[in-house]
CSV table of C-alpha atoms in Angstrom, one decimal:
chain,number,residue,atom,x,y,z
K,4,MET,CA,165.8,21.8,-3.9
K,5,SER,CA,166.1,23.7,-0.6
K,6,ARG,CA,167.2,26.8,-2.6
K,7,ASN,CA,163.8,26.9,-3.9
K,8,ASN,CA,162.3,27.1,-0.4
K,9,GLU,CA,164.1,30.2,0.5
K,10,LEU,CA,161.8,33.0,1.8
K,11,PHE,CA,162.1,36.3,-0.3
K,12,GLU,CA,161.2,39.3,1.6
K,13,LEU,CA,159.9,42.0,-0.7
K,14,ASP,CA,161.3,45.3,0.3
K,15,VAL,CA,161.2,48.9,-1.1
K,16,VAL,CA,163.7,48.0,-3.9
K,17,HIS,CA,161.4,45.4,-5.3
K,18,MET,CA,158.4,47.8,-5.1
K,19,HIS,CA,159.9,50.8,-6.7
K,20,THR,CA,162.3,49.2,-9.3
K,21,THR,CA,162.8,51.3,-12.2
K,22,LEU,CA,164.5,50.4,-15.6
K,23,THR,CA,166.9,52.3,-17.7
K,24,LEU,CA,166.3,52.6,-21.7
K,25,ARG,CA,168.9,49.7,-21.9
K,26,GLU,CA,167.3,47.5,-19.4
K,27,MET,CA,163.8,48.1,-21.2
K,28,CYS,CA,165.6,46.8,-24.4
K,29,GLU,CA,167.1,43.9,-22.7
K,30,HIS,CA,163.8,42.6,-20.9
K,31,GLY,CA,161.6,43.5,-23.8
K,32,GLU,CA,164.1,42.0,-26.4
K,33,VAL,CA,163.7,45.1,-28.6
K,34,HIS,CA,165.9,47.8,-30.1
K,35,ALA,CA,166.2,51.1,-28.4
K,36,GLU,CA,164.6,52.8,-31.4
K,37,TYR,CA,161.4,50.8,-30.7
K,38,VAL,CA,161.3,52.1,-27.1
K,39,ILE,CA,162.1,55.6,-28.2
K,40,LYS,CA,159.2,55.7,-30.6
K,41,LEU,CA,156.8,54.0,-28.0
K,42,VAL,CA,157.7,57.1,-25.8
K,43,ASP,CA,157.3,59.4,-28.7
K,44,TYR,CA,153.8,58.2,-29.3
K,45,GLY,CA,152.9,58.4,-25.6
K,46,VAL,CA,152.4,54.5,-25.5
K,47,ILE,CA,154.8,54.3,-22.5
K,48,ASN,CA,156.0,57.3,-20.3
K,49,PRO,CA,159.2,57.3,-18.2
K,50,VAL,CA,158.6,58.1,-14.6
K,51,ARG,CA,161.8,60.2,-14.7
K,52,ASP,CA,163.4,62.0,-17.5
K,53,ASP,CA,166.8,63.4,-16.8
K,54,GLY,CA,167.2,64.6,-20.4
K,55,ASN,CA,169.2,63.3,-23.2
K,56,ARG,CA,167.1,60.2,-23.1
K,57,GLN,CA,168.3,59.2,-19.5
K,58,TRP,CA,165.0,57.9,-18.8
K,59,ALA,CA,163.7,55.7,-15.8
K,60,PHE,CA,160.8,53.5,-16.4
K,61,ASP,CA,158.6,51.8,-13.9
K,62,LEU,CA,157.6,48.1,-14.2
K,63,LEU,CA,154.3,49.1,-15.4
K,64,ALA,CA,156.0,50.5,-18.5
K,65,LEU,CA,157.7,47.3,-19.3
K,66,SER,CA,154.3,45.4,-18.9
K,67,ARG,CA,152.9,47.9,-21.5
K,68,LEU,CA,156.0,47.5,-23.9
K,69,ARG,CA,155.3,43.8,-23.8
K,70,LYS,CA,151.6,44.3,-24.5
K,71,ALA,CA,152.4,46.7,-27.3
K,72,GLN,CA,154.7,44.0,-28.9
K,73,ARG,CA,152.1,41.3,-28.7
K,74,LEU,CA,149.4,43.4,-30.2
K,75,GLN,CA,151.7,44.7,-32.8
K,76,ARG,CA,153.0,41.3,-33.9
K,77,ASP,CA,149.4,39.6,-33.7
K,78,LEU,CA,147.3,42.1,-35.0
K,79,LYS,CA,149.8,43.8,-37.3
K,80,LEU,CA,149.2,47.4,-36.1
K,81,ASN,CA,151.2,50.4,-36.9
K,82,LEU,CA,152.5,52.8,-34.1
K,83,PRO,CA,149.5,55.4,-34.3
K,84,GLY,CA,147.1,52.5,-34.3
K,85,LEU,CA,148.9,50.9,-31.5
K,86,ALA,CA,148.7,54.1,-29.5
K,87,VAL,CA,145.1,54.5,-30.0
K,88,SER,CA,144.4,50.8,-29.3
K,89,LEU,CA,146.3,50.9,-26.1
K,90,ASP,CA,144.6,54.1,-24.9
K,91,LEU,CA,141.1,52.6,-25.6
K,92,LEU,CA,142.1,49.4,-24.0
K,93,ASP,CA,143.1,51.4,-20.9
K,94,GLU,CA,139.8,53.2,-21.0
K,95,VAL,CA,137.9,49.8,-21.4
K,96,ASP,CA,140.0,48.3,-18.5
K,97,GLY,CA,138.9,51.3,-16.4
K,98,LEU,CA,135.3,51.1,-17.4
K,99,ARG,CA,135.0,47.4,-16.8
K,100,ALA,CA,136.4,47.8,-13.4
K,101,GLU,CA,134.0,50.6,-12.7
K,102,VAL,CA,131.1,48.5,-13.9
K,103,ASP,CA,132.2,45.7,-12.0
K,104,ARG,CA,132.5,47.6,-8.9
K,105,LEU,CA,129.0,49.5,-9.3
K,106,ASN,CA,127.3,46.1,-10.2
K,107,ARG,CA,128.7,44.6,-6.9
K,108,GLN,CA,127.6,47.7,-5.0
K,109,LEU,CA,124.1,47.6,-6.8
K,110,ARG,CA,123.8,43.9,-5.8
K,111,GLN,CA,124.5,44.9,-2.2
K,112,LEU,CA,122.0,47.7,-2.4
K,113,MET,CA,119.3,45.5,-3.7
K,114,GLY,CA,120.1,43.0,-0.8
K,115,GLY,CA,121.5,40.3,-3.0
K,116,ASP,CA,124.7,38.4,-2.4
D,12,MET,CA,143.5,13.2,-30.0
D,13,ASP,CA,140.5,15.2,-31.1
D,14,PHE,CA,140.2,16.2,-34.8
D,15,LYS,CA,140.4,19.9,-35.2
D,16,ASP,CA,138.1,21.5,-37.8
D,17,TYR,CA,140.0,24.5,-38.8
D,18,TYR,CA,137.3,25.7,-41.1
D,19,ALA,CA,134.8,25.8,-38.0
D,20,VAL,CA,137.3,27.5,-35.9
D,21,LEU,CA,137.6,30.5,-38.4
D,22,GLY,CA,133.8,30.2,-39.2
D,23,VAL,CA,134.3,29.8,-43.0
D,24,SER,CA,133.3,27.2,-45.6
D,25,GLU,CA,135.3,24.6,-47.0
D,26,SER,CA,135.3,26.4,-50.3
D,27,ALA,CA,136.3,29.8,-48.7
D,28,SER,CA,138.8,31.8,-50.8
D,29,SER,CA,142.1,32.6,-49.2
D,30,GLU,CA,140.9,36.4,-49.0
D,31,GLU,CA,137.8,35.3,-47.0
D,32,ILE,CA,140.1,33.1,-44.8
D,33,LYS,CA,142.3,36.2,-44.1
D,34,LYS,CA,139.4,38.3,-43.4
D,35,ALA,CA,137.8,35.9,-40.9
D,36,TYR,CA,141.2,35.4,-39.2
D,37,ARG,CA,141.8,39.2,-38.8
D,38,LYS,CA,138.5,39.7,-37.4
D,39,LEU,CA,138.7,36.8,-35.0
D,40,ALA,CA,142.1,37.7,-34.0
D,41,ARG,CA,141.1,41.1,-33.0
D,42,LYS,CA,138.1,39.8,-31.1
D,43,PHE,CA,139.8,37.2,-29.2
D,44,HIS,CA,143.4,38.6,-28.7
D,45,PRO,CA,144.1,38.0,-24.9
D,46,ASP,CA,145.1,41.5,-24.4
D,47,VAL,CA,141.8,42.7,-25.8
D,48,SER,CA,139.2,40.2,-24.9
D,49,LYS,CA,138.3,39.4,-21.2
D,50,GLU,CA,136.6,36.1,-21.9
D,51,SER,CA,138.0,33.5,-19.9
D,52,ASP,CA,138.8,31.2,-22.8
D,53,ALA,CA,140.2,34.0,-25.0
D,54,GLU,CA,143.8,32.7,-24.9
D,55,ASN,CA,142.8,29.1,-26.1
D,56,ARG,CA,140.3,30.5,-28.7
D,57,PHE,CA,143.1,32.9,-30.0
D,58,LYS,CA,145.7,30.0,-30.2
D,59,ASP,CA,143.1,27.9,-32.1
D,60,ILE,CA,142.5,30.8,-34.4
D,61,GLY,CA,146.2,31.2,-35.1
D,62,GLU,CA,146.8,27.7,-35.8
D,63,ALA,CA,143.9,27.3,-38.1
D,64,TYR,CA,145.1,30.3,-40.0
D,65,GLU,CA,148.6,28.9,-40.2
D,66,VAL,CA,147.2,25.9,-41.9
D,67,LEU,CA,144.5,27.3,-44.1
D,68,ARG,CA,146.5,30.3,-45.3
D,69,ASP,CA,149.2,28.0,-46.9
D,70,PRO,CA,147.6,26.4,-50.1
D,71,GLU,CA,149.9,23.3,-49.6
D,72,LYS,CA,149.1,22.9,-46.0
D,73,ARG,CA,145.5,23.4,-46.7
D,74,ALA,CA,145.5,20.7,-49.3
D,75,GLU,CA,147.1,18.3,-47.1
D,76,TYR,CA,144.6,19.2,-44.2
D,77,ASP,CA,141.8,18.8,-46.6
D,78,GLN,CA,142.9,15.4,-47.5
D,79,LEU,CA,143.4,14.3,-43.8
D,80,ARG,CA,140.0,15.8,-43.0
D,81,LYS,CA,138.4,13.4,-45.4
D,82,TYR,CA,140.3,10.6,-43.9
D,83,GLY,CA,140.7,11.4,-40.4
D,84,ALA,CA,137.4,12.6,-38.8
D,85,ARG,CA,136.3,9.4,-37.1
D,86,GLU,CA,132.6,9.3,-36.0
D,87,ASP,CA,133.6,10.0,-32.2
D,88,GLY,CA,135.5,12.9,-33.3
D,89,SER,CA,138.9,11.4,-32.4
D,90,PHE,CA,141.9,11.4,-35.0
D,91,GLU,CA,145.0,9.6,-35.8
D,92,PRO,CA,147.0,10.4,-38.7
D,93,PRO,CA,147.6,7.5,-41.3
D,94,PRO,CA,150.6,5.5,-40.2
D,95,ASP,CA,152.7,6.6,-43.2
D,96,TRP,CA,151.8,10.1,-43.2
D,97,GLU,CA,154.4,12.6,-43.8
D,98,SER,CA,153.7,16.2,-44.4
D,99,ARG,CA,155.4,17.8,-47.5
D,100,SER,CA,155.2,21.2,-45.7
D,101,PRO,CA,156.6,20.4,-42.5
D,102,PHE,CA,156.5,23.0,-39.8
D,103,GLY,CA,159.9,24.4,-38.6
D,104,ALA,CA,161.3,24.2,-42.1
D,105,GLY,CA,162.0,27.7,-41.9
D,106,GLY,CA,160.1,30.8,-43.3
D,107,TYR,CA,157.9,31.2,-40.4
D,108,THR,CA,159.3,33.4,-37.6
D,109,GLU,CA,156.4,34.9,-35.9
D,110,THR,CA,154.3,32.2,-34.1
D,111,ASP,CA,155.7,30.3,-31.2
D,112,ALA,CA,155.4,26.7,-32.5
D,113,GLY,CA,155.3,25.4,-29.0
D,114,GLN,CA,151.8,26.9,-28.7
D,115,PHE,CA,150.3,24.7,-31.5
D,116,SER,CA,148.3,21.7,-30.5
D,117,ASP,CA,149.3,17.9,-30.6
D,118,PHE,CA,146.8,17.7,-33.5
D,119,PHE,CA,148.8,20.2,-35.5
D,120,GLU,CA,152.0,18.5,-34.6
D,121,SER,CA,150.8,15.2,-35.6
D,122,ILE,CA,150.2,16.4,-39.1
D,123,PHE,CA,152.8,19.0,-39.8
D,124,GLY,CA,155.4,18.1,-37.0
D,125,GLY,CA,156.4,20.5,-34.2
D,126,ALA,CA,159.1,22.8,-33.6
D,127,ARG,CA,158.7,21.9,-29.9
D,128,GLY,CA,162.1,22.1,-28.4
D,129,GLY,CA,163.7,23.2,-31.7
D,130,ALA,CA,165.6,26.2,-32.7
D,131,GLY,CA,163.2,29.1,-32.1
D,132,GLY,CA,161.0,27.3,-29.7
D,133,PHE,CA,160.1,29.5,-26.6
D,134,GLY,CA,162.1,32.3,-28.2
D,135,PHE,CA,165.2,30.5,-26.9
D,136,ARG,CA,168.4,31.9,-28.3
D,137,GLN,CA,170.1,28.6,-28.9
D,138,GLN,CA,172.7,29.8,-31.4
D,139,ALA,CA,174.4,31.9,-28.7
D,140,ARG,CA,177.0,30.2,-26.6
D,141,GLN,CA,176.2,32.5,-23.7
D,142,GLY,CA,173.1,34.3,-22.8
D,143,ARG,CA,170.8,35.7,-20.4
D,144,GLY,CA,168.0,33.3,-19.0
D,145,GLU,CA,164.4,34.1,-20.1
D,146,ASP,CA,162.3,36.5,-17.9
D,147,VAL,CA,159.4,35.0,-16.4
D,148,HIS,CA,156.1,36.9,-16.0
D,149,ALA,CA,153.5,35.8,-13.5
D,150,ARG,CA,150.5,37.0,-11.7
D,151,LEU,CA,149.8,36.7,-8.0
D,152,ALA,CA,146.1,36.8,-6.7
D,153,LEU,CA,145.7,38.1,-3.1
D,154,PHE,CA,142.8,38.2,-0.9
D,155,LEU,CA,142.1,41.8,0.4
D,156,GLU,CA,143.0,40.7,3.9
D,157,GLU,CA,146.5,39.5,2.7
D,158,ALA,CA,147.2,42.5,0.8
D,159,PHE,CA,146.0,44.6,3.9
D,160,ASN,CA,148.1,42.9,6.4
D,161,GLY,CA,151.0,41.5,4.3
D,162,CYS,CA,151.4,37.7,3.9
D,163,GLU,CA,153.7,34.9,2.8
D,164,LYS,CA,152.7,33.3,-0.5
D,165,GLN,CA,154.1,30.3,-2.4
D,166,ILE,CA,154.6,31.3,-6.0
D,167,GLN,CA,154.9,28.7,-8.8
D,168,PHE,CA,156.0,29.2,-12.3
D,169,GLU,CA,157.7,27.5,-15.2
D,170,VAL,CA,161.3,28.3,-16.2
D,171,THR,CA,163.3,27.2,-19.2
D,172,GLU,CA,166.6,25.6,-18.6
D,173,VAL,CA,169.1,23.8,-21.1
D,174,SER,CA,169.3,20.1,-20.6
D,175,ALA,CA,172.5,18.1,-20.8
D,176,ASP,CA,172.0,17.7,-24.5
D,177,GLY,CA,171.6,21.2,-25.2
D,178,ARG,CA,167.8,21.3,-25.7
D,179,PRO,CA,165.4,23.8,-23.7
D,180,VAL,CA,163.2,22.0,-21.2
D,181,ARG,CA,160.7,23.5,-18.9
D,182,ARG,CA,160.8,23.1,-15.1
D,183,ARG,CA,158.4,24.0,-12.4
D,184,LYS,CA,159.9,26.3,-9.8
D,185,THR,CA,158.5,27.4,-6.4
D,186,LEU,CA,159.4,30.3,-4.5
D,187,ASN,CA,158.1,31.6,-1.0
D,188,VAL,CA,157.7,35.3,-1.0
D,189,LYS,CA,156.9,37.6,1.9
D,190,ILE,CA,154.6,40.2,0.7
D,191,PRO,CA,154.4,43.4,2.7
D,192,ALA,CA,151.2,45.2,3.6
D,193,GLY,CA,149.6,47.6,1.1
D,194,MET,CA,150.2,46.0,-2.1
D,195,ALA,CA,147.7,47.6,-4.6
D,196,PRO,CA,146.0,45.6,-7.4
D,197,GLY,CA,148.1,46.1,-10.7
D,198,GLN,CA,151.4,46.7,-8.8
D,199,HIS,CA,154.5,45.0,-10.4
D,200,ILE,CA,157.4,43.6,-8.6
D,201,ARG,CA,160.7,42.3,-9.9
D,202,LEU,CA,162.7,39.4,-8.4
D,203,LYS,CA,166.0,39.8,-9.9
D,204,GLY,CA,167.6,36.6,-11.1
D,205,GLN,CA,164.6,34.5,-10.3
D,206,GLY,CA,163.6,33.9,-13.8
D,207,SER,CA,165.1,31.1,-16.2
D,208,PRO,CA,168.8,30.3,-15.6
D,209,GLY,CA,171.3,31.8,-17.9
D,210,PHE,CA,173.3,29.5,-20.2
D,211,GLY,CA,177.0,29.3,-20.7
D,212,GLY,CA,177.6,31.5,-17.7
D,213,GLY,CA,175.2,34.1,-18.6
D,214,PRO,CA,173.0,35.8,-15.9
D,215,ASN,CA,169.7,34.5,-14.8
D,216,GLY,CA,166.4,36.0,-16.1
D,217,ASP,CA,164.1,37.9,-13.8
D,218,LEU,CA,160.8,37.1,-12.4
D,219,PHE,CA,158.3,39.7,-12.6
D,220,ILE,CA,155.0,39.7,-10.7
D,221,GLU,CA,151.8,41.4,-11.2
D,222,VAL,CA,149.5,41.6,-8.2
D,223,GLU,CA,145.8,41.2,-8.5
D,224,TYR,CA,143.0,40.8,-6.0
D,225,ALA,CA,140.4,38.2,-5.6
D,226,PRO,CA,136.9,39.6,-5.4
D,227,HIS,CA,135.8,40.3,-1.7
D,228,PRO,CA,132.1,39.8,-0.6
D,229,GLU,CA,131.8,43.1,1.0
D,230,PHE,CA,134.6,45.4,0.1
D,231,THR,CA,135.5,46.8,-3.2
D,232,VAL,CA,138.8,48.5,-4.1
D,233,ASP,CA,139.5,51.5,-6.1
D,234,GLY,CA,143.2,52.2,-6.2
D,235,LYS,CA,144.3,52.5,-2.6
D,236,ASP,CA,140.7,53.2,-1.2
D,237,VAL,CA,138.2,50.5,0.0
D,238,ILE,CA,134.5,51.0,-0.4
D,239,LEU,CA,132.0,49.5,1.7
D,240,THR,CA,128.1,49.7,1.4
D,241,VAL,CA,126.7,50.0,4.9
D,242,PRO,CA,122.8,49.5,5.4
D,243,VAL,CA,121.2,52.0,7.7
D,244,ALA,CA,117.5,52.2,9.2
D,245,PRO,CA,115.5,55.0,8.0
D,246,TRP,CA,115.2,56.3,11.6
D,247,GLU,CA,119.2,56.3,11.8
D,248,ALA,CA,119.4,58.1,8.6
D,249,ALA,CA,116.8,60.7,9.7
D,250,LEU,CA,118.1,61.1,13.1
D,251,GLY,CA,121.8,60.7,12.7
D,252,GLY,CA,124.0,59.0,15.4
D,253,SER,CA,126.9,56.6,15.8
D,254,ILE,CA,127.0,53.2,14.0
D,255,THR,CA,129.7,50.6,14.1
D,256,VAL,CA,131.2,49.6,10.6
D,257,PRO,CA,133.7,46.9,9.6
D,258,THR,CA,137.0,48.1,8.2
D,259,VAL,CA,139.4,45.4,6.8
D,260,GLY,CA,140.3,43.4,9.8
D,261,SER,CA,138.7,45.8,12.4
D,262,ARG,CA,135.8,48.0,13.3
D,263,VAL,CA,135.2,51.6,13.8
D,264,SER,CA,132.5,53.9,15.0
D,265,VAL,CA,131.1,56.2,12.3
D,266,LYS,CA,128.9,59.2,12.9
D,267,VAL,CA,125.9,59.2,10.4
D,268,PRO,CA,124.9,62.8,9.8
D,269,LYS,CA,121.3,63.9,10.6
D,270,GLY,CA,119.0,63.6,7.5
D,271,ALA,CA,121.4,61.3,5.6
D,272,SER,CA,120.1,59.5,2.4
D,273,SER,CA,121.0,56.5,0.3
D,274,GLY,CA,124.1,56.7,-1.7
D,275,GLN,CA,125.7,59.3,0.6
D,276,LYS,CA,129.4,58.8,1.0
D,277,LEU,CA,131.4,59.0,4.3
D,278,ARG,CA,135.1,59.0,4.0
D,279,LEU,CA,137.1,57.4,6.8
D,280,LYS,CA,140.6,58.9,6.5
D,281,GLY,CA,143.5,56.5,6.5
D,282,LYS,CA,141.3,53.4,6.8
D,283,GLY,CA,142.1,52.1,3.2
D,284,LEU,CA,145.2,50.2,2.0
D,285,PRO,CA,148.2,50.8,4.3
D,286,GLY,CA,151.0,53.0,2.5
D,287,LYS,CA,152.6,56.3,2.5
D,288,PRO,CA,150.0,57.9,2.4
D,289,PRO,CA,147.4,55.2,3.2
D,290,GLY,CA,144.1,55.0,1.4
D,291,ASP,CA,140.7,55.9,2.9
D,292,GLN,CA,137.8,53.7,3.4
D,293,ILE,CA,134.6,55.1,1.7
D,294,VAL,CA,131.2,54.2,3.4
D,295,VAL,CA,128.2,54.3,1.1
D,296,LEU,CA,125.1,54.5,3.1
D,297,GLN,CA,122.0,52.5,2.1
D,298,VAL,CA,118.8,53.1,3.6
D,299,VAL,CA,116.8,49.9,4.3
D,300,LEU,CA,113.4,49.1,5.5
D,301,PRO,CA,112.5,46.1,7.8
D,302,ARG,CA,110.9,43.5,5.6
D,303,HIS,CA,107.8,43.3,7.8
D,304,LEU,CA,106.4,46.2,9.7
D,305,SER,CA,104.4,45.6,12.9
D,306,ASP,CA,100.9,47.1,13.1
D,307,LYS,CA,102.3,49.7,15.2
D,308,ALA,CA,105.2,50.5,13.0
D,309,GLU,CA,102.8,50.8,10.3
D,310,SER,CA,100.6,53.2,12.0
D,311,LEU,CA,103.7,55.3,13.1
D,312,PHE,CA,104.7,55.5,9.4
D,313,LYS,CA,101.1,56.7,8.6
D,314,GLU,CA,101.5,59.3,11.3
D,315,LEU,CA,104.8,60.3,9.8
D,316,ALA,CA,103.4,60.5,6.3
D,317,ASP,CA,100.7,62.9,7.6
D,318,GLU,CA,103.1,65.1,9.4
D,319,GLU,CA,105.4,65.3,6.4
D,320,LYS,CA,102.7,65.9,3.7
D,321,ALA,CA,104.6,68.8,2.2
D,322,PHE,CA,107.4,66.6,1.4
D,323,ASN,CA,107.4,65.3,-2.2
D,324,PRO,CA,110.5,63.3,-3.1
D,325,ARG,CA,109.4,63.4,-6.8
D,326,ALA,CA,108.9,67.2,-7.1
D,327,ARG,CA,111.6,67.5,-9.8
D,328,PHE,CA,109.4,65.4,-12.2
D,329,HIS,CA,106.6,68.2,-12.0
D,330,ALA,CA,108.9,71.2,-12.4
């Protein structure tokens, strides 16, 4: 279909989309209480807080919300356990990236590939 | 179709108790959860583990499976259920709400039947007359040069549509997207309304894209900074001077300070990923020697060794 061959030009709107609490619930298919709890536990953080839960979340927060849902559903984690797990997973991801970067630098230093 | 040995998948014996099976499942699920494991086959392993547990945790399904296991495993590992086979504990008969039945294997479906396309499959809200289409989440791999300069990419993904007879069907969709310069790894984008179509006049779902980078042979990326290891000769490091180093897509002249050593970092402001503000390029110096020294070079090094006798690079070991 020609409609599919349309060229989408990404702009500032796509780059800096934020979601309201309501939109987070819609896209995550969860109740507001769940999102509020994740915020309370620091699992996700709004990028803007205008008080009275007038939050704005970035798309990374939605991605974390979905990850939290999967982990909770598949591994039966409670919220404190989930918060610790996600923090540790973030740390592991950071360390993996660092190790990967250092390994590649090391290979270059050793005159490898 | 291959026969699936669910006992082997969970690493338990045929006589394992339900407690042992649960324990093995929990351990493997933690290990191979796709959000936890970075092993390339984690997702498939996790699905297999979930499927094996779905069967072995339920005494009725397990008994049926055991029966088939005796009958079904042919020597070549292939499997066909008996022609008159009908499960007494068919899947999709209700009760199970958490697992996406569409994820299970053909082998599973041939035994217990599938919920593929049925209510609940793909999390599709069939009961509703009107609804928002599903969101689609995709990843987009960019080469560093593409991220640096911006590019046009074709993105392919699957959406779920409602067929004429009201069943959810998967359709491949292609979009051409113009990516601006400076997209960092891990950055997310939303294309509103480009996900699965809504039904009954409901709005379309959105397409969410996460950007990732393909590894580059020379440059590594840290946030908006790009890092490059640059080899220098011992005399360049000792005497300092200008050298030419590549940046992404260009070259710049860099001043090596006098007496530089391996591992020393030089920051080239604004030469990293474009943006406001742009990232930097970090040059890591690496002192290298020629593989073979001429007789003259060797004697010059000997002369240097005599001249610099007082220098002990391992002084701290004797402190």
